[in-house]
PDB file of C-alpha atoms in Angstrom:
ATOM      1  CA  UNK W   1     -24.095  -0.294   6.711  1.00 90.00           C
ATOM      2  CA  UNK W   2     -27.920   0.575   6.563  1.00 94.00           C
ATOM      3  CA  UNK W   3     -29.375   2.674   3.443  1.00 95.00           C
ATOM      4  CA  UNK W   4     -32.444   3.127   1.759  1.00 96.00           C
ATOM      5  CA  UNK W   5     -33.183   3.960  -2.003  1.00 95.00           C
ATOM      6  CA  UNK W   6     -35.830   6.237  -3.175  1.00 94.00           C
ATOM      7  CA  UNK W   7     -36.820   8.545  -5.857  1.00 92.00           C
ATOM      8  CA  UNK W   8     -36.325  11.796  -6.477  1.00 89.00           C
ATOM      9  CA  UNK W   9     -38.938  14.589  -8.195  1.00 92.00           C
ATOM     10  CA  UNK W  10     -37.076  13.576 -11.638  1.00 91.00           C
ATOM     11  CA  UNK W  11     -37.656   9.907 -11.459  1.00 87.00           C
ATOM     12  CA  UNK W  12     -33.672   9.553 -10.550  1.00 88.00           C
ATOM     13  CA  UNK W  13     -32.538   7.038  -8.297  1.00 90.00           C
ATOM     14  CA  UNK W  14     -30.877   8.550  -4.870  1.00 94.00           C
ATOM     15  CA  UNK W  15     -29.971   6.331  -1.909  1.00 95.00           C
ATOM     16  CA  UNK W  16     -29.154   7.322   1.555  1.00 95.00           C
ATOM     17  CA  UNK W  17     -26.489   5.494   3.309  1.00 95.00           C
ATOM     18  CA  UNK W  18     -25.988   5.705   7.421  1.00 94.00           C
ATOM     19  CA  UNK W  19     -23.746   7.740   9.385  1.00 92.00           C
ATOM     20  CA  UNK W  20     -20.240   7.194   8.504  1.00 92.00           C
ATOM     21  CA  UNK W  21     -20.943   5.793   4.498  1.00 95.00           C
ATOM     22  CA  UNK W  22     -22.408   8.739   3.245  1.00 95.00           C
ATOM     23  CA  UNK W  23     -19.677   8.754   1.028  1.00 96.00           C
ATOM     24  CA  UNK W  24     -20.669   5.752  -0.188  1.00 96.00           C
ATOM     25  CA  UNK W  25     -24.509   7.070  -1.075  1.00 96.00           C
ATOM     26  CA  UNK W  26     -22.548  10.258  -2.703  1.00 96.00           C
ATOM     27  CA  UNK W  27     -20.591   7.724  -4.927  1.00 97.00           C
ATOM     28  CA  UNK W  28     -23.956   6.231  -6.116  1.00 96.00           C
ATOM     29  CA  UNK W  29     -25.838   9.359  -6.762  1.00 95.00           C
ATOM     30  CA  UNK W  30     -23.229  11.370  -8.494  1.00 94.00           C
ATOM     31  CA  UNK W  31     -20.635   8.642 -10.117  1.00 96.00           C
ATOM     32  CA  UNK W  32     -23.429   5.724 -11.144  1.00 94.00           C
ATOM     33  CA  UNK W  33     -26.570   7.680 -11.645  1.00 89.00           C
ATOM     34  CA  UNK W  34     -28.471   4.849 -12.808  1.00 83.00           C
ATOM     35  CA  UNK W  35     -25.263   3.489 -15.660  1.00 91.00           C
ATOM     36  CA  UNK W  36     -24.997  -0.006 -14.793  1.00 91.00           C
ATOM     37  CA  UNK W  37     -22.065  -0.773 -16.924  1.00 96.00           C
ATOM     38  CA  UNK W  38     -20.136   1.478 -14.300  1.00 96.00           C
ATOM     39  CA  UNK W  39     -21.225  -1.333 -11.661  1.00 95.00           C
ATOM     40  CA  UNK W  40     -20.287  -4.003 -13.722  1.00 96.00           C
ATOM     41  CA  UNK W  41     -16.937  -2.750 -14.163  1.00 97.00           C
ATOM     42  CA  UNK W  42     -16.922  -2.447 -10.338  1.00 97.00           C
ATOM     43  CA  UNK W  43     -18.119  -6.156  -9.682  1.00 97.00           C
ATOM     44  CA  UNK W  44     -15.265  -7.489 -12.324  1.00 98.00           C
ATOM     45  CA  UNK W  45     -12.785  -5.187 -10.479  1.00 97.00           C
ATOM     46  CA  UNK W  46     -13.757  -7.335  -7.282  1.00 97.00           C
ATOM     47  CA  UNK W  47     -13.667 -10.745  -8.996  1.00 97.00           C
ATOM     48  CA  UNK W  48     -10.134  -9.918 -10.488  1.00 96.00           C
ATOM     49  CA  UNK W  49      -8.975  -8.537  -6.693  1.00 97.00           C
ATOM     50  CA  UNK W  50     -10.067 -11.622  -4.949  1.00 95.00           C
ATOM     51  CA  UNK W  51      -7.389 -13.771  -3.120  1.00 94.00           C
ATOM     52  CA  UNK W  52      -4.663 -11.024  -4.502  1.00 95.00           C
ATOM     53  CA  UNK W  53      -2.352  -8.014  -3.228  1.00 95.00           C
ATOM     54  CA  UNK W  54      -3.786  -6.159  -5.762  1.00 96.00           C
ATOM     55  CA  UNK W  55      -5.240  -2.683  -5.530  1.00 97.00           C
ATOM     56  CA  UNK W  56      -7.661  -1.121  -8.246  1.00 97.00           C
ATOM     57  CA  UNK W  57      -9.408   2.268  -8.559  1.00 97.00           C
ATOM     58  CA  UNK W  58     -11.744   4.694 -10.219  1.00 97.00           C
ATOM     59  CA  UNK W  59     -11.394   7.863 -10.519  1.00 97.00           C
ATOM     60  CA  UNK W  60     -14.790   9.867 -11.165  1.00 96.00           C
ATOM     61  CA  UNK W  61     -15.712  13.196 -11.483  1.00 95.00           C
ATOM     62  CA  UNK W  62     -16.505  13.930  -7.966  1.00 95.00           C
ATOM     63  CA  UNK W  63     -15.702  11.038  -6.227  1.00 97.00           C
ATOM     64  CA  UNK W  64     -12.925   8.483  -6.685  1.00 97.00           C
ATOM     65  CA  UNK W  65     -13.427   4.747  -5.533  1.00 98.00           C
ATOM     66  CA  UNK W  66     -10.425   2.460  -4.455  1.00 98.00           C
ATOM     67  CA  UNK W  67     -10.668  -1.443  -3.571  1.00 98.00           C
ATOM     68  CA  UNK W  68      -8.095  -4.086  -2.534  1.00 97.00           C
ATOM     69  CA  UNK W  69      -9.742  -7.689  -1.906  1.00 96.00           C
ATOM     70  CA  UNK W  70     -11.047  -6.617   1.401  1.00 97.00           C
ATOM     71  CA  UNK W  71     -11.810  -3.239   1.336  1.00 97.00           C
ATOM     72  CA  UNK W  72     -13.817  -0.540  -0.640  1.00 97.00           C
ATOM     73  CA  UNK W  73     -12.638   2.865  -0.003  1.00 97.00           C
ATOM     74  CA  UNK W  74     -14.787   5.732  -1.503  1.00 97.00           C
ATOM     75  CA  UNK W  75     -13.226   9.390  -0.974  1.00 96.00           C
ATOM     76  CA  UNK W  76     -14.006  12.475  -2.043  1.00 95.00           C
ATOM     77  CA  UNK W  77     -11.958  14.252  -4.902  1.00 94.00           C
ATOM     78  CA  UNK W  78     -11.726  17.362  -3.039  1.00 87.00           C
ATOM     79  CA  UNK W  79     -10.407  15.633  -0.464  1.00 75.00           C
ATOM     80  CA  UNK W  80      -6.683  17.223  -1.573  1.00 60.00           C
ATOM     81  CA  UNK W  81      -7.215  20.221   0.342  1.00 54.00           C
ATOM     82  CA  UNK W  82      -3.755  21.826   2.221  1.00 51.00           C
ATOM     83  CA  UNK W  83      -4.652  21.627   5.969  1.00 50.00           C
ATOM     84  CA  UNK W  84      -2.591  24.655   6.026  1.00 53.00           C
ATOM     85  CA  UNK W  85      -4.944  27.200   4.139  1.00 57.00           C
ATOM     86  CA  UNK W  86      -6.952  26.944   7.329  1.00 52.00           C
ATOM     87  CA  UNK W  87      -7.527  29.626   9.553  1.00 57.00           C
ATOM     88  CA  UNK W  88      -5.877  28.339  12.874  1.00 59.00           C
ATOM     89  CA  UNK W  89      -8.251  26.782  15.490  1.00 54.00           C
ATOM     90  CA  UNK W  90     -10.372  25.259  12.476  1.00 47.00           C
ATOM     91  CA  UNK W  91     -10.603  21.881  11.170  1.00 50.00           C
ATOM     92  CA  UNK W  92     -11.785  20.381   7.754  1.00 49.00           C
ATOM     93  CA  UNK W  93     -15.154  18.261   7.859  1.00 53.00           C
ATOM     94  CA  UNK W  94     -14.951  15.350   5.369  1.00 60.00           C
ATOM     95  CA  UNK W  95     -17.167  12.804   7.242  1.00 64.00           C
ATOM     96  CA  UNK W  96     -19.421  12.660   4.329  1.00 78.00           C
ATOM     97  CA  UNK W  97     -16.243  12.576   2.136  1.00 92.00           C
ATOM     98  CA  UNK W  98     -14.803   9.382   2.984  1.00 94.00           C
ATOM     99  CA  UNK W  99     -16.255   5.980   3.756  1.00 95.00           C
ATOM    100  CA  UNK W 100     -14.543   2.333   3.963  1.00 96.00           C
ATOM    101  CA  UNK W 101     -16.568  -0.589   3.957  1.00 96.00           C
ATOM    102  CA  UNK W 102     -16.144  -4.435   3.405  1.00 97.00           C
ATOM    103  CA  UNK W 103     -16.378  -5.549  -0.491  1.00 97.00           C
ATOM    104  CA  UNK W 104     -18.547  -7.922  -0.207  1.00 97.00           C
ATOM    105  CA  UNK W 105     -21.089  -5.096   1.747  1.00 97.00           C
ATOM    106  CA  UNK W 106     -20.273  -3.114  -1.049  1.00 97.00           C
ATOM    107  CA  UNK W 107     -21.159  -5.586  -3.716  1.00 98.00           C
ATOM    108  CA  UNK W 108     -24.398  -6.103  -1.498  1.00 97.00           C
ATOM    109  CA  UNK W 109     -25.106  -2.394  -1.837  1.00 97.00           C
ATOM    110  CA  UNK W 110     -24.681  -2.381  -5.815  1.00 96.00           C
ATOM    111  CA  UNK W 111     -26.424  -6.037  -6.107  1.00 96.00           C
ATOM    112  CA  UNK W 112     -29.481  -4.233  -3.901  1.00 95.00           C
ATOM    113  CA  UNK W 113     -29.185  -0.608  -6.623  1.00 94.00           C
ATOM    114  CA  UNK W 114     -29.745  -2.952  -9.670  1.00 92.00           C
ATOM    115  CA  UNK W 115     -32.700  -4.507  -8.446  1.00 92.00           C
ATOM    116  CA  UNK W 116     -34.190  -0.876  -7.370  1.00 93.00           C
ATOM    117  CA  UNK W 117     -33.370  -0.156 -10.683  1.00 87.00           C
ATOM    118  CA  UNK W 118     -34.983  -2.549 -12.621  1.00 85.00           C
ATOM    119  CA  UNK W 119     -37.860  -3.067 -10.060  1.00 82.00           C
ATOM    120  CA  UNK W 120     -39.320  -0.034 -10.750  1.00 62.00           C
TER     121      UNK W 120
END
C-alpha cells in the first residue's frame, strides 16, 4: 500500500493512496481531516481487537470504517445502492469505494498522517 501526503491550496492535509486503497485516502481526507482524536480512537479500537473475535466499526459521514484484529475494511456509505436500479448491461464502479488492508499497514498509514501533521 504506497501513498503520499501533500497539501492542498487551503493548507489541508490530502493523501493519495495506490490503486486499489483509494478508499482508504478518501477515509483520511473526508472522515479525519486533520482531528487526531478520531485516530486515536482508531489505534485503541486496534489495541482492544488484538488476539480477539471481535469486530469494531465507525460509521462516518461519508465513509464507514470496519476492523477485526487482522483486517481494516474502509467502504463507502453509498455503497447500499440496489444493483437492480441499473439499466441492464451496466455495472456499478466502487473501486475507489472500498479498500481492505492489513491493521497493522493501516496503523502504519495513520502513525505516518500524524507525523505529516505535526511536521509541518
Amino acid at each position: 500500500m504506497e501513498y503520499e501526503f501533500l497539501r492542498d491550496l487551503t493548507g489541508q492535509v490530502k493523501v493519495r493512496m495506490s490503486m486499489g486503497h483509494e478508499a482508504v485516502g478518501h477515509w483520511f481526507n473526508e472522515e479525519v481531516q486533520g482531528d487526531l482524536a478520531l485516530l486515536a480512537e482508531v489505534e485503541a479500537a486496534a489495541q482492544h481487537l488484538k488476539g480477539s473475535e471481535r469486530q469494531w466499526q465507525r460509521v462516518g459521514h461519508e465513509y464507514t470504517l470496519w476492523m477485526d484484529a487482522e483486517e481494516v475494511m474502509i467502504r463507502a456509505n453509498q455503497l447500499a445502492f440496489d444493483n437492480e436500479e441499473l439499466e441492464e448491461g451496466m455495472n456499478y464502479y466502487d473501486e475507489e469505494s472500498l479498500a481492505f488492508c492489513g491493521v497493522e499497514d493501516f496503523l502504519v498509514v495513520i502513525a505516518a498522517w500524524r507525523a505529516f501533521l505535526q511536521g509541518h
